[in-house]
Tab-separated table of C-alpha atoms and ligand atoms in Angstrom:
chain	number	residue	atom	x	y	z
S	1	MET	CA	-18.587	22.822	50.929
S	2	GLN	CA	-15.517	22.219	52.379
S	3	LEU	CA	-14.333	19.172	53.427
S	4	SER	CA	-11.928	17.996	55.759
S	5	GLU	CA	-8.054	18.295	56.226
S	6	ARG	CA	-7.416	14.523	56.528
S	7	ILE	CA	-8.629	14.386	53.183
S	8	LYS	CA	-6.730	16.468	51.107
S	9	PRO	CA	-3.759	13.804	50.844
S	10	LEU	CA	-5.679	11.470	49.068
S	11	GLU	CA	-6.970	13.891	46.428
S	12	LYS	CA	-4.090	13.662	44.187
S	13	ASN	CA	-4.191	9.453	43.368
S	14	VAL	CA	-1.897	8.392	40.180
S	15	PHE	CA	-4.346	5.472	40.309
S	16	ALA	CA	-7.197	7.856	39.680
S	17	ASP	CA	-5.025	9.576	36.766
S	18	MET	CA	-4.278	6.008	35.254
S	19	ASP	CA	-8.018	4.742	35.067
S	20	THR	CA	-8.842	8.364	33.452
S	21	ALA	CA	-6.318	7.164	30.693
S	22	LYS	CA	-7.469	3.696	30.785
S	23	THR	CA	-11.097	4.718	30.178
S	24	GLU	CA	-9.770	7.663	27.216
S	25	ALA	CA	-7.774	4.509	25.432
S	26	ILE	CA	-11.473	2.236	25.480
S	27	SER	CA	-13.133	5.481	24.206
S	28	GLN	CA	-10.856	5.755	21.534
S	29	GLY	CA	-11.826	1.373	20.714
S	30	LYS	CA	-8.720	0.911	21.828
S	31	LYS	CA	-7.840	-2.742	23.445
S	32	ILE	CA	-6.685	-2.624	27.079
S	33	ILE	CA	-3.849	-5.060	28.404
S	34	ASP	CA	-4.614	-4.507	32.645
S	35	LEU	CA	-0.906	-5.164	34.097
S	36	SER	CA	-1.626	-2.496	36.642
S	37	LEU	CA	-3.475	-3.949	38.966
S	38	GLY	CA	-2.518	-7.131	41.289
S	39	SER	CA	-5.971	-8.462	41.011
S	40	SER	CA	-5.230	-12.171	40.061
S	41	ASP	CA	-7.265	-13.290	36.908
S	42	LEU	CA	-7.207	-17.339	38.210
S	43	PRO	CA	-10.451	-18.434	39.700
S	44	THR	CA	-11.125	-19.274	43.387
S	45	SER	CA	-10.933	-22.975	43.920
S	46	ILE	CA	-14.322	-24.377	43.347
S	47	HIS	CA	-13.899	-26.556	47.183
S	48	ILE	CA	-14.079	-22.509	48.255
S	49	ILE	CA	-16.790	-21.497	46.312
S	50	LYS	CA	-18.788	-24.897	47.459
S	51	THR	CA	-18.367	-24.182	50.945
S	52	ILE	CA	-19.387	-20.344	50.419
S	53	GLU	CA	-22.422	-21.625	48.182
S	54	LYS	CA	-23.564	-23.819	50.553
S	55	SER	CA	-23.581	-21.544	53.275
S	56	LEU	CA	-25.482	-19.389	51.280
S	57	SER	CA	-28.802	-20.978	51.954
S	58	ASN	CA	-28.259	-21.209	55.397
S	59	PRO	CA	-30.663	-18.755	57.163
S	60	GLU	CA	-27.938	-19.025	60.049
S	61	ASN	CA	-25.039	-17.248	57.919
S	62	HIS	CA	-27.865	-14.425	57.289
S	63	GLY	CA	-27.590	-11.701	60.192
S	64	TYR	CA	-24.702	-9.892	61.708
S	65	LEU	CA	-21.211	-11.473	63.375
S	66	LEU	CA	-19.548	-10.240	66.681
S	67	HIS	CA	-16.149	-8.886	65.976
S	68	GLY	CA	-14.363	-11.430	67.084
S	69	GLY	CA	-16.139	-13.770	63.869
S	70	THR	CA	-16.485	-16.770	64.821
S	71	ALA	CA	-14.387	-18.766	67.897
S	72	GLU	CA	-13.797	-21.498	64.865
S	73	PHE	CA	-12.404	-18.979	62.349
S	74	ARG	CA	-10.250	-17.530	64.957
S	75	LYS	CA	-9.040	-21.348	66.245
S	76	ILE	CA	-7.935	-22.525	62.750
S	77	VAL	CA	-5.922	-19.322	62.365
S	78	ALA	CA	-4.063	-19.485	65.351
S	79	ASN	CA	-4.065	-23.412	64.403
S	80	TRP	CA	-2.255	-22.662	60.475
S	81	TYR	CA	-0.279	-20.033	62.201
S	82	GLU	CA	1.416	-23.022	64.925
S	83	LYS	CA	1.617	-25.179	62.464
S	84	ARG	CA	3.619	-22.824	59.607
S	85	PHE	CA	6.111	-20.744	62.105
S	86	GLY	CA	6.280	-22.473	65.262
S	87	VAL	CA	4.685	-19.819	67.445
S	88	PHE	CA	2.054	-20.611	70.380
S	89	ILE	CA	-1.387	-18.046	69.396
S	90	ASP	CA	-3.681	-17.402	71.911
S	91	TRP	CA	-6.973	-17.644	69.433
S	92	GLN	CA	-9.042	-15.780	72.334
S	93	THR	CA	-6.957	-12.617	72.336
S	94	GLU	CA	-4.413	-12.874	69.188
S	95	VAL	CA	-6.616	-13.022	66.674
S	96	ILE	CA	-9.119	-10.690	64.596
S	97	PRO	CA	-10.786	-11.174	61.552
S	98	LEU	CA	-10.416	-8.463	58.941
S	99	ILE	CA	-12.018	-7.803	55.619
S	100	GLY	CA	-8.809	-7.891	53.787
S	101	CYS	CA	-5.485	-6.364	54.915
S	102	GLN	CA	-6.060	-2.984	53.162
S	103	GLU	CA	-9.159	-2.767	55.737
S	104	GLY	CA	-6.971	-3.693	58.859
S	105	THR	CA	-3.978	-1.541	58.046
S	106	ALA	CA	-5.590	0.828	56.768
S	107	HIS	CA	-7.858	1.362	60.073
S	108	PHE	CA	-5.292	0.248	62.288
S	109	PRO	CA	-3.741	3.537	62.594
S	110	LEU	CA	-6.801	4.899	64.361
S	111	ALA	CA	-5.912	2.956	67.216
S	112	ILE	CA	-2.677	3.879	68.040
S	113	LEU	CA	-2.012	7.661	66.711
S	114	ASN	CA	-2.266	11.108	68.462
S	115	GLU	CA	-2.464	14.144	65.866
S	116	GLY	CA	0.999	14.785	64.598
S	117	ASP	CA	2.372	11.287	65.689
S	118	TYR	CA	5.011	9.954	63.362
S	119	ALA	CA	4.486	6.582	61.376
S	120	LEU	CA	7.527	5.401	59.929
S	121	LEU	CA	6.597	3.902	56.554
S	122	LEU	CA	8.561	2.098	53.534
S	123	ASP	CA	8.865	4.324	50.390
S	124	PRO	CA	7.818	2.956	47.994
S	125	GLY	CA	4.817	1.489	49.497
S	126	TYR	CA	1.171	0.223	49.677
S	127	PRO	CA	-1.234	3.077	49.107
S	128	SER	CA	-2.931	1.966	52.381
S	129	HIS	CA	0.090	1.836	54.317
S	130	ALA	CA	0.169	5.824	54.368
S	131	GLY	CA	-3.727	6.632	53.904
S	132	GLY	CA	-4.152	5.003	56.920
S	133	ILE	CA	-1.455	7.256	58.770
S	134	TYR	CA	-3.002	10.709	57.080
S	135	LEU	CA	-7.127	9.053	57.854
S	136	ALA	CA	-5.437	9.257	61.993
S	137	GLY	CA	-3.891	13.007	61.912
S	138	GLY	CA	-0.364	11.018	61.803
S	139	LYS	CA	2.857	12.204	60.196
S	140	ILE	CA	4.658	10.134	58.024
S	141	TYR	CA	8.639	9.781	58.054
S	142	SER	CA	8.996	7.715	54.622
S	143	MET	CA	12.499	5.378	54.676
S	144	PRO	CA	13.676	5.023	51.314
S	145	LEU	CA	13.979	1.310	50.078
S	146	LEU	CA	16.505	1.704	47.177
S	147	ALA	CA	18.037	-0.771	45.111
S	148	GLU	CA	21.623	-0.555	46.237
S	149	ASN	CA	20.057	-1.593	49.457
S	150	ASN	CA	17.890	-4.396	48.463
S	151	PHE	CA	14.986	-2.342	48.668
S	152	LEU	CA	15.127	-2.766	52.695
S	153	PRO	CA	14.839	0.230	54.925
S	154	ILE	CA	18.072	1.506	57.094
S	155	PHE	CA	16.980	1.924	60.239
S	156	ASN	CA	19.836	3.820	61.746
S	157	ASP	CA	19.242	6.574	58.665
S	158	ILE	CA	16.114	7.318	60.943
S	159	PRO	CA	16.888	11.108	62.567
S	160	GLN	CA	16.434	10.311	66.286
S	161	GLN	CA	13.887	13.375	66.908
S	162	ILE	CA	11.802	11.409	64.487
S	163	LEU	CA	12.128	8.175	66.455
S	164	THR	CA	10.768	10.171	69.867
S	165	GLN	CA	7.704	11.559	67.896
S	166	ALA	CA	7.420	7.742	65.937
S	167	LYS	CA	4.861	5.435	67.438
S	168	MET	CA	4.589	2.642	64.412
S	169	MET	CA	6.606	1.199	61.888
S	170	VAL	CA	5.178	-0.554	59.117
S	171	LEU	CA	7.225	-2.968	57.170
S	172	SER	CA	5.874	-5.113	54.637
S	173	TYR	CA	7.812	-7.962	52.974
S	174	PRO	CA	7.747	-9.638	50.289
S	175	HIS	CA	7.433	-6.174	49.075
S	176	ASN	CA	5.166	-4.880	47.028
S	177	PRO	CA	6.066	-3.211	44.782
S	178	THR	CA	9.565	-3.513	44.679
S	179	THR	CA	9.267	-7.624	45.048
S	180	ALA	CA	11.988	-7.626	47.604
S	181	THR	CA	12.076	-10.491	50.872
S	182	ALA	CA	13.439	-9.814	53.914
S	183	SER	CA	15.346	-12.777	55.960
S	184	LEU	CA	14.859	-13.616	59.562
S	185	ASP	CA	17.896	-11.640	60.511
S	186	PHE	CA	16.558	-8.013	59.055
S	187	PHE	CA	13.075	-8.872	61.208
S	188	THR	CA	15.183	-9.631	64.397
S	189	SER	CA	17.163	-5.693	63.839
S	190	ALA	CA	13.540	-4.523	63.209
S	191	VAL	CA	11.986	-5.869	66.253
S	192	GLU	CA	15.012	-4.418	68.412
S	193	PHE	CA	15.787	-1.333	66.676
S	194	CYS	CA	11.424	-0.624	67.447
S	195	LYS	CA	11.702	-2.511	71.062
S	196	ILE	CA	14.524	-0.065	71.679
S	197	ASN	CA	12.470	3.189	70.517
S	198	ASN	CA	9.417	2.159	71.581
S	199	ILE	CA	7.232	1.740	68.817
S	200	ILE	CA	4.649	-0.751	67.364
S	201	LEU	CA	5.973	-2.640	64.757
S	202	VAL	CA	3.203	-3.593	62.248
S	203	HIS	CA	4.113	-6.120	59.465
S	204	ASP	CA	1.727	-6.732	56.140
S	205	PHE	CA	2.262	-10.156	54.703
S	206	PRO	CA	-0.084	-10.702	51.525
S	207	TYR	CA	2.192	-12.237	49.958
S	208	VAL	CA	3.296	-14.878	52.398
S	209	ASP	CA	2.834	-18.091	50.012
S	210	ILE	CA	3.336	-16.445	46.971
S	211	VAL	CA	7.214	-17.113	46.697
S	212	PHE	CA	9.334	-18.584	43.725
S	213	ASP	CA	12.776	-19.785	44.441
S	214	GLU	CA	13.335	-19.393	48.222
S	215	ASN	CA	12.219	-20.943	51.305
S	216	GLN	CA	9.175	-19.654	52.972
S	217	PRO	CA	9.611	-16.174	54.236
S	218	PRO	CA	10.007	-15.560	57.843
S	219	SER	CA	7.071	-13.491	59.665
S	220	ILE	CA	7.576	-11.273	62.195
S	221	LEU	CA	6.167	-13.414	64.792
S	222	GLN	CA	8.868	-15.502	64.618
S	223	VAL	CA	11.281	-12.780	66.351
S	224	ASP	CA	8.442	-11.247	68.953
S	225	SER	CA	6.973	-14.188	69.993
S	226	LYS	CA	5.950	-13.412	72.736
S	227	LYS	CA	3.987	-10.692	70.873
S	228	GLU	CA	5.174	-7.858	72.786
S	229	ILE	CA	4.978	-4.928	70.168
S	230	SER	CA	4.017	-6.564	66.646
S	231	ILE	CA	0.764	-7.375	64.855
S	232	GLU	CA	1.328	-8.993	61.680
S	233	PHE	CA	-1.820	-8.414	58.805
S	234	PHE	CA	-2.451	-11.704	56.676
S	235	THR	CA	-4.962	-12.005	53.521
S	236	PHE	CA	-6.228	-14.684	51.342
S	237	SER	CA	-6.866	-12.450	48.306
S	238	LYS	CA	-3.381	-13.901	47.223
S	239	SER	CA	-2.874	-17.544	48.566
S	240	TYR	CA	-6.025	-18.539	47.320
S	241	ASN	CA	-7.197	-15.960	44.588
S	242	MET	CA	-10.283	-14.395	46.725
S	243	GLY	CA	-9.492	-10.933	46.219
S	244	GLY	CA	-13.188	-9.823	45.730
S	245	PHE	CA	-14.543	-11.604	48.609
S	246	ARG	CA	-12.073	-9.061	50.902
S	247	ILE	CA	-11.181	-11.620	53.743
S	248	GLY	CA	-8.122	-11.760	56.030
S	249	PHE	CA	-6.847	-11.442	59.746
S	250	ALA	CA	-4.482	-9.862	61.955
S	251	ILE	CA	-2.306	-11.771	64.429
S	252	GLY	CA	-0.482	-10.500	67.586
S	253	ASN	CA	0.039	-8.031	70.458
S	254	PRO	CA	-3.622	-8.871	72.155
S	255	GLN	CA	-3.579	-5.225	73.523
S	256	LEU	CA	-3.420	-4.262	70.163
S	257	ILE	CA	-5.679	-6.555	68.818
S	258	THR	CA	-8.536	-5.666	71.100
S	259	ALA	CA	-7.634	-1.996	70.309
S	260	LEU	CA	-8.112	-2.763	66.393
S	261	LYS	CA	-11.648	-4.205	67.337
S	262	GLN	CA	-12.568	-1.421	69.482
S	263	ILE	CA	-11.973	0.726	66.024
S	264	LYS	CA	-13.548	-1.866	63.899
S	265	SER	CA	-16.594	-1.926	66.099
S	266	ILE	CA	-17.903	1.477	65.339
S	267	VAL	CA	-16.801	0.990	61.586
S	268	ASP	CA	-18.354	-2.323	60.676
S	269	PHE	CA	-19.676	-5.901	61.394
S	270	ASN	CA	-17.148	-7.780	59.898
S	271	GLN	CA	-17.276	-10.226	57.127
S	272	TYR	CA	-20.273	-12.224	56.202
S	273	LYS	CA	-20.033	-15.693	57.997
S	274	GLY	CA	-20.119	-17.304	54.827
S	275	ILE	CA	-17.523	-16.166	53.418
S	276	LEU	CA	-15.305	-16.692	56.637
S	277	GLU	CA	-16.792	-20.816	56.153
S	278	GLY	CA	-14.922	-20.225	52.791
S	279	ALA	CA	-11.520	-19.315	54.483
S	280	ILE	CA	-11.714	-21.882	57.106
S	281	THR	CA	-12.171	-24.731	54.022
S	282	ALA	CA	-9.231	-22.503	52.184
S	283	LEU	CA	-6.862	-23.017	55.260
S	284	THR	CA	-7.788	-26.717	56.529
S	285	SER	CA	-8.292	-28.596	52.701
S	286	SER	CA	-5.014	-29.292	50.402
S	287	GLN	CA	-3.090	-26.576	49.836
S	288	GLU	CA	-2.521	-27.785	45.988
S	289	CYS	CA	-4.317	-24.819	44.646
S	290	VAL	CA	-2.128	-22.689	46.217
S	291	SER	CA	1.436	-24.761	44.221
S	292	GLU	CA	-0.563	-23.914	41.066
S	293	THR	CA	-1.390	-20.638	41.920
S	294	VAL	CA	1.986	-20.261	42.708
S	295	LYS	CA	3.616	-22.299	39.907
S	296	ILE	CA	1.518	-20.197	37.551
S	297	TYR	CA	2.768	-16.729	38.708
S	298	GLN	CA	6.302	-18.255	38.670
S	299	GLU	CA	5.647	-19.275	34.600
S	300	ARG	CA	4.489	-16.056	34.207
S	301	ARG	CA	7.443	-14.461	35.838
S	302	ASP	CA	10.047	-16.134	33.488
S	303	PHE	CA	8.214	-15.419	30.547
S	304	LEU	CA	7.786	-11.636	31.369
S	305	VAL	CA	11.453	-11.243	32.431
S	306	THR	CA	12.692	-13.271	29.642
S	307	GLU	CA	10.271	-11.210	26.475
S	308	LEU	CA	11.453	-8.083	28.283
S	309	ASN	CA	15.440	-8.747	28.038
S	310	LYS	CA	14.533	-9.863	24.525
S	311	ILE	CA	13.362	-6.058	23.371
S	312	GLY	CA	16.575	-4.582	25.058
S	313	TRP	CA	14.340	-3.896	28.717
S	314	ASN	CA	17.073	-5.530	31.303
S	315	VAL	CA	14.860	-6.520	34.712
S	316	SER	CA	16.046	-8.898	37.429
S	317	ILE	CA	13.581	-11.717	38.188
S	318	PRO	CA	11.668	-11.208	41.502
S	319	ASN	CA	11.957	-14.275	44.441
S	320	ALA	CA	8.392	-13.102	45.204
S	321	THR	CA	5.195	-11.703	44.964
S	322	LEU	CA	3.101	-11.418	41.411
S	323	TYR	CA	4.867	-8.418	40.331
S	324	VAL	CA	7.765	-7.476	38.243
S	325	TRP	CA	9.302	-4.341	39.284
S	326	ALA	CA	11.230	-2.612	36.270
S	327	LYS	CA	13.224	0.082	35.876
S	328	LEU	CA	12.288	2.769	32.816
S	329	PRO	CA	14.613	2.993	30.078
S	330	GLU	CA	16.821	5.909	30.385
S	331	LYS	CA	14.613	8.620	28.415
S	332	TRP	CA	11.587	8.157	30.887
S	333	GLN	CA	13.320	7.782	34.705
S	334	LYS	CA	12.039	11.047	35.833
S	335	ASP	CA	8.485	10.735	34.653
S	336	SER	CA	6.770	7.079	35.375
S	337	ILE	CA	3.409	8.710	35.594
S	338	LYS	CA	3.615	10.337	31.899
S	339	PHE	CA	5.153	7.101	30.501
S	340	CYS	CA	2.141	4.756	32.043
S	341	VAL	CA	-0.242	7.350	31.198
S	342	GLU	CA	1.144	7.531	27.405
S	343	LEU	CA	1.570	3.830	27.217
S	344	VAL	CA	-2.120	3.145	27.976
S	345	LYS	CA	-3.215	5.821	25.630
S	346	ASN	CA	-0.935	5.025	22.443
S	347	THR	CA	-1.006	1.083	23.081
S	348	GLY	CA	-4.388	0.104	26.145
S	349	VAL	CA	-1.003	-1.504	27.954
S	350	ALA	CA	-1.811	-0.494	31.634
S	351	LEU	CA	1.475	-0.596	34.473
S	352	SER	CA	1.433	1.094	37.544
S	353	PRO	CA	3.912	3.846	37.017
S	354	GLY	CA	6.389	3.593	40.467
S	355	ALA	CA	6.020	7.299	41.469
S	356	GLY	CA	2.711	6.428	42.603
S	357	PHE	CA	3.637	3.844	45.467
S	358	GLY	CA	6.017	6.789	46.645
S	359	ASN	CA	8.853	9.079	45.602
S	360	ASN	CA	11.251	6.526	46.060
S	361	GLY	CA	9.601	4.684	43.166
S	362	GLU	CA	10.135	7.021	40.522
S	363	GLY	CA	11.829	6.025	37.489
S	364	TYR	CA	9.714	2.565	37.782
S	365	VAL	CA	6.925	0.924	36.435
S	366	ARG	CA	5.168	-2.778	38.481
S	367	PHE	CA	4.148	-4.967	35.870
S	368	ALA	CA	0.731	-7.276	37.624
S	369	LEU	CA	1.738	-10.798	36.228
S	370	VAL	CA	-2.247	-11.152	36.034
S	371	LYS	CA	-2.642	-12.325	32.440
S	372	PRO	CA	-1.615	-15.542	30.712
S	373	PRO	CA	1.877	-15.666	28.256
S	374	ASP	CA	-0.277	-14.928	25.216
S	375	ILE	CA	-1.653	-11.872	26.360
S	376	LEU	CA	1.639	-10.511	28.249
S	377	LYS	CA	3.754	-11.350	24.733
S	378	GLU	CA	0.700	-9.394	23.155
S	379	ALA	CA	1.707	-6.035	25.438
S	380	ILE	CA	5.480	-6.766	25.439
S	381	GLU	CA	5.379	-6.656	21.523
S	382	LYS	CA	3.165	-3.124	21.804
S	383	ILE	CA	5.781	-1.905	24.794
S	384	ALA	CA	8.771	-3.092	22.313
S	385	PHE	CA	6.450	-0.110	19.322
S	386	PHE	CA	5.733	2.509	22.074
S	387	LEU	CA	9.650	2.438	23.231
S	388	ASN	CA	11.083	2.586	19.599
S	389	SER	CA	8.433	4.926	18.112
I	401	PLP	C1	1.044	-4.749	50.398
I	401	PLP	C2	-0.204	-5.511	50.233
I	401	PLP	N1	-1.410	-4.825	51.545
I	401	PLP	C3	-2.359	-5.151	51.322
I	401	PLP	C4	-3.091	-5.762	50.234
I	401	PLP	C5	-4.466	-5.726	50.019
I	401	PLP	O1	-4.749	-7.048	50.621
I	401	PLP	P1	-6.458	-7.360	50.514
I	401	PLP	O2	-7.101	-7.870	49.113
I	401	PLP	O3	-5.936	-8.447	51.558
I	401	PLP	O4	-7.070	-5.869	51.096
I	401	PLP	C6	-2.227	-5.585	49.142
I	401	PLP	C7	-2.895	-6.009	47.639
I	401	PLP	O5	-2.064	-5.903	46.513
I	401	PLP	C8	-0.753	-5.678	48.851
I	401	PLP	O6	-0.280	-5.718	48.177
């Protein structure tokens, strides 16, 4: 059997190797403390669940949805964005519901790239960004994110010959995995750069609410308020602990929204209407549940960073996201995958190897703050034992 060429880059998957190591650890009777996935352990708020529950018994919700979802959902989203960022959004042409940011960002390149066109991606970056480019037959130019540049790309380092073949750039701040944040000035330079070079600008923005000591992180559409070249992706997974429900949306340039809708119209039939209704409840109710979630992540962040420092692993304190991006001790600098595989096999503690997010992630591991402090403490004791043995 011969499979397509385009699937080849997807065959090598660090996270699958981690899964195998986890399974092996379980088979040896180890208790797994899984800090490798950014999947929240916190429950979806009861008022959101109640809306979804109620929708289940309404037969009107049981059929297919059209690809714009419901007008009500798009109106609420446009309203939410306008209130939050002060930019007018046309709910009829500039909003589309998604089955999560991952689905949206992975399908979007199919609407943009021809075979061999370049996409400019952050390295390290979220795997669906690269995966979507591979599926669309595009080529990737990696923009290195280095600690000395605050994990922001340097646009002027991109070679001219790449720029002439580049059709899209993907940014994502607050950033997974490095936890870096970007300023409005940085976004202004990104929009200018993309306009000059005729490049479509994608901003994946799942951590819009998950920020600690800072003000509201900026949106790309605050700079490109006429939506000339940009599209921004949002999700309910992080703010409302709704990862399993698979619901998000994109806002942006109407031509890009229509193009994404056309791709999706042959791939899926949209999210279940009851979940759209739950998402409406999420956006229109008190945001107390979001503040509570952020507070919990902040406490876990403080706890984890302090305890890691106590065992001699000095990591800096993140301002955003539900991760800690930790530079590995000297001995493991060159092989984050080996570190994570050995760690989970020996201790049951699962972290994400930095190399899984791109070449520039090597030398780091990512902790997800998805367990309470007592479990984080147990994990750190096991890590300390592993590092000293
Ligand atoms: C940058 C980024 N994009 C997308 C996703 C996936 O979001 P969703 O659950 O909406 O698909 C994540 C989740 O960790 C993420 O970090």
